[in-house]
mmCIF file of N, CA and C in Angstrom:
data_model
loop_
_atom_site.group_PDB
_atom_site.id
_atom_site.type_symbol
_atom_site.label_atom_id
_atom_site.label_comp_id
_atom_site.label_asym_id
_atom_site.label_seq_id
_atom_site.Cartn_x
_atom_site.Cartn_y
_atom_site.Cartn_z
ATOM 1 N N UNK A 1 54.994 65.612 43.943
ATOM 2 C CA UNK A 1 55.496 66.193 42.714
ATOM 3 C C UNK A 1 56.372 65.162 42.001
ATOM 4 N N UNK A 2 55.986 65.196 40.510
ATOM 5 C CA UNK A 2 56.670 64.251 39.947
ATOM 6 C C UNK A 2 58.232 64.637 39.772
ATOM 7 N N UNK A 3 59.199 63.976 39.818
ATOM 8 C CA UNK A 3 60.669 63.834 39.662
ATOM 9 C C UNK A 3 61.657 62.858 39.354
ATOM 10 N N UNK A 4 62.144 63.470 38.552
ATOM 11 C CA UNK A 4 63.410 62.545 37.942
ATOM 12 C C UNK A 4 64.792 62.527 37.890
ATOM 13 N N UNK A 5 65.526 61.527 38.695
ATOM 14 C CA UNK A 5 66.571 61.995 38.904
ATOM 15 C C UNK A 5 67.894 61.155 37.803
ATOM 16 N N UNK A 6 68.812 61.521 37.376
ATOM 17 C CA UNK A 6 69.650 60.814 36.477
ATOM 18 C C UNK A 6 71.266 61.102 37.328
ATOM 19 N N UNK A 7 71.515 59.549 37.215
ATOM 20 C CA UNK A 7 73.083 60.034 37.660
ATOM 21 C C UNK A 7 73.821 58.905 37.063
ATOM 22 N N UNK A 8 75.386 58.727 37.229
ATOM 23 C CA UNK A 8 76.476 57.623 36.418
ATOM 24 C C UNK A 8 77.058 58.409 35.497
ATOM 25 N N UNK A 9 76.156 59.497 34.879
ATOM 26 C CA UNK A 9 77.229 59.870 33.912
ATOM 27 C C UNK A 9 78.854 60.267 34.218
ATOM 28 N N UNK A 10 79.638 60.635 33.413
ATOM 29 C CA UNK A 10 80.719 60.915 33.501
ATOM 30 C C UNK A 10 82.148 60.715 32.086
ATOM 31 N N UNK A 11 82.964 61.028 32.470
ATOM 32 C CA UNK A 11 83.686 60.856 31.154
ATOM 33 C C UNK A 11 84.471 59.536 30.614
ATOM 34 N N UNK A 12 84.441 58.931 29.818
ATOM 35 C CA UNK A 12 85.010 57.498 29.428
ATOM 36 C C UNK A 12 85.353 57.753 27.958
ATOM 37 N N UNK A 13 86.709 56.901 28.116
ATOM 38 C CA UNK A 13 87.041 56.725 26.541
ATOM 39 C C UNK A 13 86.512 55.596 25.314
ATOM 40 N N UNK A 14 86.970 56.061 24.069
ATOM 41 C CA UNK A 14 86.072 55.533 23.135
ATOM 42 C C UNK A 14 86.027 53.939 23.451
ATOM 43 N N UNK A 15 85.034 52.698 23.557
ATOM 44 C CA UNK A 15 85.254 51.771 23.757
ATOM 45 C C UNK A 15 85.043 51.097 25.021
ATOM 46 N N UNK A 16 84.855 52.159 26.210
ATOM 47 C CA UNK A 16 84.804 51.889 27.405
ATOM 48 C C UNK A 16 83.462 52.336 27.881
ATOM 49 N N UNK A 17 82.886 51.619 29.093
ATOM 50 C CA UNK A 17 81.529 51.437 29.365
ATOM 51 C C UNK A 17 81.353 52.483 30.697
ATOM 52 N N UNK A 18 79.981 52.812 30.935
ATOM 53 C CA UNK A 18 79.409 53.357 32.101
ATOM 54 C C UNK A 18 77.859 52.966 32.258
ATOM 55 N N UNK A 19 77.523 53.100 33.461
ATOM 56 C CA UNK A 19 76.274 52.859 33.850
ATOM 57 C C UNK A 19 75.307 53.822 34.087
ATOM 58 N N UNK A 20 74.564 54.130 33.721
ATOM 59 C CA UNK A 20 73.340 55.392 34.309
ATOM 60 C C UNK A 20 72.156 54.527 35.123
ATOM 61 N N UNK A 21 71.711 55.824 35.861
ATOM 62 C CA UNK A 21 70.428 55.064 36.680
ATOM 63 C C UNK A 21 69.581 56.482 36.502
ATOM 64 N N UNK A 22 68.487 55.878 36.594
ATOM 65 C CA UNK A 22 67.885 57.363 36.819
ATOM 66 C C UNK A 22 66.465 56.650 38.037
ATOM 67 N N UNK A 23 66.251 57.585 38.994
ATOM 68 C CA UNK A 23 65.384 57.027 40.268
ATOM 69 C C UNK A 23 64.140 58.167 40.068
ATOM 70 N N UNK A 24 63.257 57.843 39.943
ATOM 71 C CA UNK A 24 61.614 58.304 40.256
ATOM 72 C C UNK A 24 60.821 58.484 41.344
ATOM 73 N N UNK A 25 60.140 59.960 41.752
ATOM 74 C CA UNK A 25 59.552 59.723 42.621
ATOM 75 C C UNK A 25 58.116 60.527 42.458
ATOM 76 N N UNK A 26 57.497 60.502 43.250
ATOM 77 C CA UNK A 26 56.014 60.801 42.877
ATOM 78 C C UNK A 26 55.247 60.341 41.823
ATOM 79 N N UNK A 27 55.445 59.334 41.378
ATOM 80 C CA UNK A 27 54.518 58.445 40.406
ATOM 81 C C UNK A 27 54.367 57.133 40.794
ATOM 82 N N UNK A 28 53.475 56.154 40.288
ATOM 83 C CA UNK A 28 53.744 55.120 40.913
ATOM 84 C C UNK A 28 54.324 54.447 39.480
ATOM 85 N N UNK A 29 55.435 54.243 40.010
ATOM 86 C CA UNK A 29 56.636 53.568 38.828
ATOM 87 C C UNK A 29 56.552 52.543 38.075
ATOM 88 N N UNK A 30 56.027 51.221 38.994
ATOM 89 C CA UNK A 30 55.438 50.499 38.158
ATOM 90 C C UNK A 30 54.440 50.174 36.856
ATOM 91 N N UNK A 31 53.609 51.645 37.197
ATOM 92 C CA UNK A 31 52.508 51.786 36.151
ATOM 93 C C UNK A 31 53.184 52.092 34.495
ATOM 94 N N UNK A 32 54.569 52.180 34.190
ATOM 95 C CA UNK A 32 54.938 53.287 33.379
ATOM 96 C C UNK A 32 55.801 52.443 32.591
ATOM 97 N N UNK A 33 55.464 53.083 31.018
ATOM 98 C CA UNK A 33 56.825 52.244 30.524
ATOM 99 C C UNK A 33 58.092 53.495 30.222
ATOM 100 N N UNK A 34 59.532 53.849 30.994
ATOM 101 C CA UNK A 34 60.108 54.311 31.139
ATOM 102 C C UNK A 34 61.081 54.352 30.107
ATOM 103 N N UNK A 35 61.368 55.436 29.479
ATOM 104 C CA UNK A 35 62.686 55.516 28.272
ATOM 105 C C UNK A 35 63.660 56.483 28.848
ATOM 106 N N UNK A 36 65.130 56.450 27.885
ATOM 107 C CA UNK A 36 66.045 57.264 27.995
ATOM 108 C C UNK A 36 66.010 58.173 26.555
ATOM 109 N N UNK A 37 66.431 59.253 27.171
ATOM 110 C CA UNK A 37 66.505 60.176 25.784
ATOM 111 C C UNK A 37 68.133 60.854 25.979
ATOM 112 N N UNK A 38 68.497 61.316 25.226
ATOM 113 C CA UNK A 38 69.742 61.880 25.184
ATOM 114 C C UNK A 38 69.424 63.349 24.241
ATOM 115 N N UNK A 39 70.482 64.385 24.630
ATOM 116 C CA UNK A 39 70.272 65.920 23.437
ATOM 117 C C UNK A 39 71.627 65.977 23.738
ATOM 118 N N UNK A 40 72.020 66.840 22.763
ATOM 119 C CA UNK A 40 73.322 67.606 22.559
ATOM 120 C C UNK A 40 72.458 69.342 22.112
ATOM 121 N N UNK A 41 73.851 70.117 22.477
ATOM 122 C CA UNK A 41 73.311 71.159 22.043
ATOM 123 C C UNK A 41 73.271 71.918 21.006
ATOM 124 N N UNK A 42 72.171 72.210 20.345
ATOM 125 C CA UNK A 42 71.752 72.284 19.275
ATOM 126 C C UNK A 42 71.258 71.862 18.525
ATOM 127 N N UNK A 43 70.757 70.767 18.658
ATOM 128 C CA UNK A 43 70.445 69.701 17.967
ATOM 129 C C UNK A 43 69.045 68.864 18.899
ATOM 130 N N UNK A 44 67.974 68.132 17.842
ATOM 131 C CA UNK A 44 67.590 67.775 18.836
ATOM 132 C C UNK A 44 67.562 66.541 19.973
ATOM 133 N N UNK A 45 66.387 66.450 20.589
ATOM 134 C CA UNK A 45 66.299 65.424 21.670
ATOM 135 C C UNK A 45 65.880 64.055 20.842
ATOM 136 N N UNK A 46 66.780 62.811 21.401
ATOM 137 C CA UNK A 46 66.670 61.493 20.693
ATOM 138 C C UNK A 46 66.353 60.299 21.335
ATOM 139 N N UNK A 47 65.411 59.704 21.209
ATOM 140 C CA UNK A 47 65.118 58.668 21.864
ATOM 141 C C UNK A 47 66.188 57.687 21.639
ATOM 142 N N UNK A 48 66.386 56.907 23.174
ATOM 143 C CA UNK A 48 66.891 56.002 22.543
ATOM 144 C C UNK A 48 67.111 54.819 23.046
ATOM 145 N N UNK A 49 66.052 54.659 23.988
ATOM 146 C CA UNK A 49 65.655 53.229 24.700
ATOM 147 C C UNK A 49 64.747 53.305 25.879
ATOM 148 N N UNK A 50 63.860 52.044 25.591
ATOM 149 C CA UNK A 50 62.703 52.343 26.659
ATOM 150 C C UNK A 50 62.385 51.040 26.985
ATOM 151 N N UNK A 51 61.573 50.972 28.413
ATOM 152 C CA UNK A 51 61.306 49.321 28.949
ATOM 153 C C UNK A 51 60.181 49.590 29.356
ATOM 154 N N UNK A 52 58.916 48.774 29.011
ATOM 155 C CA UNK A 52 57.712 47.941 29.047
ATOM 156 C C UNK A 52 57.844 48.016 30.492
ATOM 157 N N UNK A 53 56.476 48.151 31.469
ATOM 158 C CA UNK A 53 55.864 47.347 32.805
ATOM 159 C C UNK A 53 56.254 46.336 33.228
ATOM 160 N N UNK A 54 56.731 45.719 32.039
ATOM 161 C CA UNK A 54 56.360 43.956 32.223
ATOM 162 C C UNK A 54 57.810 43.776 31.661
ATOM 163 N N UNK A 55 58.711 44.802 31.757
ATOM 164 C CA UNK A 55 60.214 44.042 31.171
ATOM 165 C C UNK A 55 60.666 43.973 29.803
ATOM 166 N N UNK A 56 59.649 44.412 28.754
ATOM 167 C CA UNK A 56 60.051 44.066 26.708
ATOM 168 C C UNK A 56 61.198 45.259 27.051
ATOM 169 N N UNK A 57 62.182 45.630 26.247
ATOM 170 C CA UNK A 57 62.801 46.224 25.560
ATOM 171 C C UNK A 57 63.356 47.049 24.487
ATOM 172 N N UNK A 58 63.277 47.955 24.204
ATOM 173 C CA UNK A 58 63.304 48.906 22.575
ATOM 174 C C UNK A 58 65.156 49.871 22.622
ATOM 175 N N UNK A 59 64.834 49.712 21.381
ATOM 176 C CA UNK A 59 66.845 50.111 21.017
ATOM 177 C C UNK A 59 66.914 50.945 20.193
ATOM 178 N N UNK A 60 66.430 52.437 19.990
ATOM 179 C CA UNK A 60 67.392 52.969 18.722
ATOM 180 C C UNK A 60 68.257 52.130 18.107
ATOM 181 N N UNK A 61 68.570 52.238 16.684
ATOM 182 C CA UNK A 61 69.632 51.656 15.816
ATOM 183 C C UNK A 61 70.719 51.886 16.056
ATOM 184 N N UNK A 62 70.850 53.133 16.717
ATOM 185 C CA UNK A 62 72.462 53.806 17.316
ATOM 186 C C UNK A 62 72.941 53.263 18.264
ATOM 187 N N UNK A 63 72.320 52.328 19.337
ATOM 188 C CA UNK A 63 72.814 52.133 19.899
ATOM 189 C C UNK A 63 72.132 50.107 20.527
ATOM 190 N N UNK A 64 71.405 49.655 19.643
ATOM 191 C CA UNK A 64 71.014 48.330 19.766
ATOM 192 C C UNK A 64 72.535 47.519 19.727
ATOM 193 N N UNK A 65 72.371 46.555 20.929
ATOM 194 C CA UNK A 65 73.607 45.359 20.698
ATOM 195 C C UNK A 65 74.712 46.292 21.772
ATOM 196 N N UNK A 66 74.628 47.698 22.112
ATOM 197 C CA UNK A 66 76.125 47.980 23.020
ATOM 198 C C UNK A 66 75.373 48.577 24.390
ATOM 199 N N UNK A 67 73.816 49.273 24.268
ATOM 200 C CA UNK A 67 73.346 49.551 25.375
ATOM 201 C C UNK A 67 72.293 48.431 25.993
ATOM 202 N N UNK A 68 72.235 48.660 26.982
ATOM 203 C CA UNK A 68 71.028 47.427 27.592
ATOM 204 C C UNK A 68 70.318 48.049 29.361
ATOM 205 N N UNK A 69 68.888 48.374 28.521
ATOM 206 C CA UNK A 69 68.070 48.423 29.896
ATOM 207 C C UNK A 69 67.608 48.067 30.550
ATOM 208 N N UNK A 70 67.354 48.400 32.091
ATOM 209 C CA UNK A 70 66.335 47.314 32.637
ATOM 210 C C UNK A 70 65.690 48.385 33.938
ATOM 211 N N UNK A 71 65.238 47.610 34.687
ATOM 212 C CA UNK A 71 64.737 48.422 35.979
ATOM 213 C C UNK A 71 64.589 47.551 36.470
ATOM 214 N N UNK A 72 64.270 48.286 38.576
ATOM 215 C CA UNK A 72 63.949 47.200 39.615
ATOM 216 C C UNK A 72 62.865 48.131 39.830
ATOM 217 N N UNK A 73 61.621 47.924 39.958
ATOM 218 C CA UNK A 73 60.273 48.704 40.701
ATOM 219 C C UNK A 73 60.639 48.513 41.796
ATOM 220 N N UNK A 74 61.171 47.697 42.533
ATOM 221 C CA UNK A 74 61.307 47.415 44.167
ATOM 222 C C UNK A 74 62.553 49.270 44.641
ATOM 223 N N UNK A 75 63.349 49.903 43.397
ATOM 224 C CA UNK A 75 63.734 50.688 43.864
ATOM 225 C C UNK A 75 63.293 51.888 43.101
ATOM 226 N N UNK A 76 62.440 51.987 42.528
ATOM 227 C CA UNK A 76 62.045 53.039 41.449
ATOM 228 C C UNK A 76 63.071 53.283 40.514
ATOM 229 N N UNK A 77 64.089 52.765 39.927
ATOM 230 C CA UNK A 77 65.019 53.230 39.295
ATOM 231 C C UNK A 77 65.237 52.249 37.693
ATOM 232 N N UNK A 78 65.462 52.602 36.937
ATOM 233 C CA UNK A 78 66.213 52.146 35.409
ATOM 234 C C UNK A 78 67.316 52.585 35.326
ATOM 235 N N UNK A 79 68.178 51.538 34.431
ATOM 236 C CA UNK A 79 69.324 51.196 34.822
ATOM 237 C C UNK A 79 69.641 51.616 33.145
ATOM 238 N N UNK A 80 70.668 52.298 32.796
ATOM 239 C CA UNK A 80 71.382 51.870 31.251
ATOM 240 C C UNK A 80 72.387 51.639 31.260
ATOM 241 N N UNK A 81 72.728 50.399 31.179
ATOM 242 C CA UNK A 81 74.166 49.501 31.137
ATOM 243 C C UNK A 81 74.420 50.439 29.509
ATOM 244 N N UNK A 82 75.763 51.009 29.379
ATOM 245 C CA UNK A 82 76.010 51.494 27.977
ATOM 246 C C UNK A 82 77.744 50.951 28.004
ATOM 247 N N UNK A 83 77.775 50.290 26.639
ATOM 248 C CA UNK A 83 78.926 49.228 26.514
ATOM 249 C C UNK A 83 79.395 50.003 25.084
ATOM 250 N N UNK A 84 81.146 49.890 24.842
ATOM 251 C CA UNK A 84 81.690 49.934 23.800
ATOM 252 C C UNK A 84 80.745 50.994 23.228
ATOM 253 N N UNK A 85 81.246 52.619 24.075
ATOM 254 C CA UNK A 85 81.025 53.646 23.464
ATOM 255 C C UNK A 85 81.497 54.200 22.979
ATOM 256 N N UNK A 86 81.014 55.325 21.994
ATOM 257 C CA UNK A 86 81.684 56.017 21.021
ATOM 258 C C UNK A 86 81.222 57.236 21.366
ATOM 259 N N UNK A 87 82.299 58.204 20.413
ATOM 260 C CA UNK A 87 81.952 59.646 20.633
ATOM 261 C C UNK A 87 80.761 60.141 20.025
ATOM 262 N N UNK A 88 80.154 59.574 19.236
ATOM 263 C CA UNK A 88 78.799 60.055 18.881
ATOM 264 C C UNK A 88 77.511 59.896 20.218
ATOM 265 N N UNK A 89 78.234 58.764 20.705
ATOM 266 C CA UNK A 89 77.471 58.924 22.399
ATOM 267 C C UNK A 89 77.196 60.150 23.224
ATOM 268 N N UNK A 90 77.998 61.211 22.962
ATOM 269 C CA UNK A 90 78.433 62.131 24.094
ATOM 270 C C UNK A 90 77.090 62.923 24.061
ATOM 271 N N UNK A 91 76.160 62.786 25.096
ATOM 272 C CA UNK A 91 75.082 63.708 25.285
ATOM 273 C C UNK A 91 75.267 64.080 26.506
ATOM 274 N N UNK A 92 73.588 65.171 27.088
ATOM 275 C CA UNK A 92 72.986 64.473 27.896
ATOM 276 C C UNK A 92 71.829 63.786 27.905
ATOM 277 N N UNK A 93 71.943 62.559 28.896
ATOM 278 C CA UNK A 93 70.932 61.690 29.017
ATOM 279 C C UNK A 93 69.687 61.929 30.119
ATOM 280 N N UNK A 94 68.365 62.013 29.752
ATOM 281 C CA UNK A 94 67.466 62.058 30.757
ATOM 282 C C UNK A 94 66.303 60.808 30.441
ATOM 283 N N UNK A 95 65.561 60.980 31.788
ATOM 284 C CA UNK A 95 64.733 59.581 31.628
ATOM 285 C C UNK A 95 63.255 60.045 31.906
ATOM 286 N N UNK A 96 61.988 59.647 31.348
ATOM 287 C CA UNK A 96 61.300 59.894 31.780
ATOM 288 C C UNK A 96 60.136 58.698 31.431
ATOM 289 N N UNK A 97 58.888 58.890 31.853
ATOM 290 C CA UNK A 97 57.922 58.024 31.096
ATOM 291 C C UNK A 97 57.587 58.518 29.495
ATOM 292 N N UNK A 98 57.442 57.292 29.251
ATOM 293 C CA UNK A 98 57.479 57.736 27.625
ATOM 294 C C UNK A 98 56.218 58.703 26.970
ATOM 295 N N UNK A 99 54.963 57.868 27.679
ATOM 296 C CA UNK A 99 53.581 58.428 27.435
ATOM 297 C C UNK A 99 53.976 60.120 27.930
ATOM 298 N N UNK A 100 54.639 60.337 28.890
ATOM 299 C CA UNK A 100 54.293 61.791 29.245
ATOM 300 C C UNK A 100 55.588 62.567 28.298
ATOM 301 N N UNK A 101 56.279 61.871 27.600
ATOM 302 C CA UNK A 101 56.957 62.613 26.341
ATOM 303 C C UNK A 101 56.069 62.566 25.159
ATOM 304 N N UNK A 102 55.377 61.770 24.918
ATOM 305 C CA UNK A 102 54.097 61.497 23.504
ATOM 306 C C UNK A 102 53.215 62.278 24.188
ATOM 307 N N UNK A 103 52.673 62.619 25.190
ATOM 308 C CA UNK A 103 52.004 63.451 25.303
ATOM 309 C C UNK A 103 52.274 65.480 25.710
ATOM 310 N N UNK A 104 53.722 65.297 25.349
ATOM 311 C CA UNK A 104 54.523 66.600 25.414
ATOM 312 C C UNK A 104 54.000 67.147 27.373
ATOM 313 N N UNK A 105 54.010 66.486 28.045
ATOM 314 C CA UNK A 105 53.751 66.853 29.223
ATOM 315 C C UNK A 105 54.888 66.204 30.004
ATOM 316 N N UNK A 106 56.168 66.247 30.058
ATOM 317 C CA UNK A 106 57.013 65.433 30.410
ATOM 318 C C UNK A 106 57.817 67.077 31.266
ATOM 319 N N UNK A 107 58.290 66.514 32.553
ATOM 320 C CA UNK A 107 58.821 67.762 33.506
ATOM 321 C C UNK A 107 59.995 67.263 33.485
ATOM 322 N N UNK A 108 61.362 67.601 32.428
ATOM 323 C CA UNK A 108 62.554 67.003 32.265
ATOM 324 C C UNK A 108 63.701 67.807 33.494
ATOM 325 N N UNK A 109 64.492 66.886 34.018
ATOM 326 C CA UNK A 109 65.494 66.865 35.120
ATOM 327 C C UNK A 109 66.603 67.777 34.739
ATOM 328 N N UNK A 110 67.601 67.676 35.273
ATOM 329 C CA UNK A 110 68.999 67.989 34.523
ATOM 330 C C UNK A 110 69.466 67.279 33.949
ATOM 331 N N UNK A 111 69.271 65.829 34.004
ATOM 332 C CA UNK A 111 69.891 64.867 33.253
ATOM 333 C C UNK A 111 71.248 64.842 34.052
ATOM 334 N N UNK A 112 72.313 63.865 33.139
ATOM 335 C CA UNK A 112 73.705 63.006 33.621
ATOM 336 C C UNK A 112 74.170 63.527 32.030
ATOM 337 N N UNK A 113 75.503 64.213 32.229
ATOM 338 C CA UNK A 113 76.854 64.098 31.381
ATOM 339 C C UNK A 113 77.280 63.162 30.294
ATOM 340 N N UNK A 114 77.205 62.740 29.288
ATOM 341 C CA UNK A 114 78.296 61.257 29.350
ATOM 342 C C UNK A 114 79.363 61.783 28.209
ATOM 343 N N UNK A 115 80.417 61.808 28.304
ATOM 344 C CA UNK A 115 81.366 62.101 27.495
ATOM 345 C C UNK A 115 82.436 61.224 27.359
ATOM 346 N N UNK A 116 82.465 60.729 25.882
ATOM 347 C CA UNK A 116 82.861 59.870 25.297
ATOM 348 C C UNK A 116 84.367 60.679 24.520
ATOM 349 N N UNK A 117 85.599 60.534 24.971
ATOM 350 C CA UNK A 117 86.899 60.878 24.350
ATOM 351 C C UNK A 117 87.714 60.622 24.604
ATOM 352 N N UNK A 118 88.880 60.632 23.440
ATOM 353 C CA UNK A 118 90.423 60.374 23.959
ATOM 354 C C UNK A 118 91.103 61.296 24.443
#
């Protein structure tokens, strides 16, 4: 069964950084190009960074230049280094393969916290 797990979130003030990971299992991970999405409630779900098989990179405008992704296939997991955040940050974040969000077949987790305040 496919699964996705997200964790790192937590609370940080404006300006200050945290790390998310999110770890995969029942797929074979390598095959996939993996994004992060974030929602708040009420509002909707926002892409906002995803990594290529092979390592390329993609940035929402909201957050190009302060977040930075990557992954190790050796552990099934993607990594979002998120730097010099702001309170418009404050979601939650979940991860999945991207194709199985474009193809609205995506089995979303609980996601990770991140709350951004003074």
């Amino acid at each position: 069964q496919v699964q996705f797990v997200e964790s790192g979130g937590g609370l940080v003030q404006p300006g200050g950084s945290l790390r998310l990971s999110c770890t995969a299992s029942g797929i074979i991970f390598s095959n996939y190009r993996i994004a992060w999405y974030r929602q708040v409630p009420g509002m909707q779900r926002e892409w906002v960074t995803d990594i290529s098989r092979r390592g390329t990179t993609y940035y929402s405008e909201s957050v190009r230049g302060r977040f930075s992704i990557s992954r190790d296939n050796t552990k099934n997991t993607v990594y979002l280094q998120m730097n010099n955040l702001k309170p418009e940050d404050t979601a939650v974040y979940y991860c999945n393969p991207k194709e199985y969000v474009t193809n609205n077949r995506a089995s979303w987790g609980q996601g990770t916290q991140v709350t951004v305040s003074s």
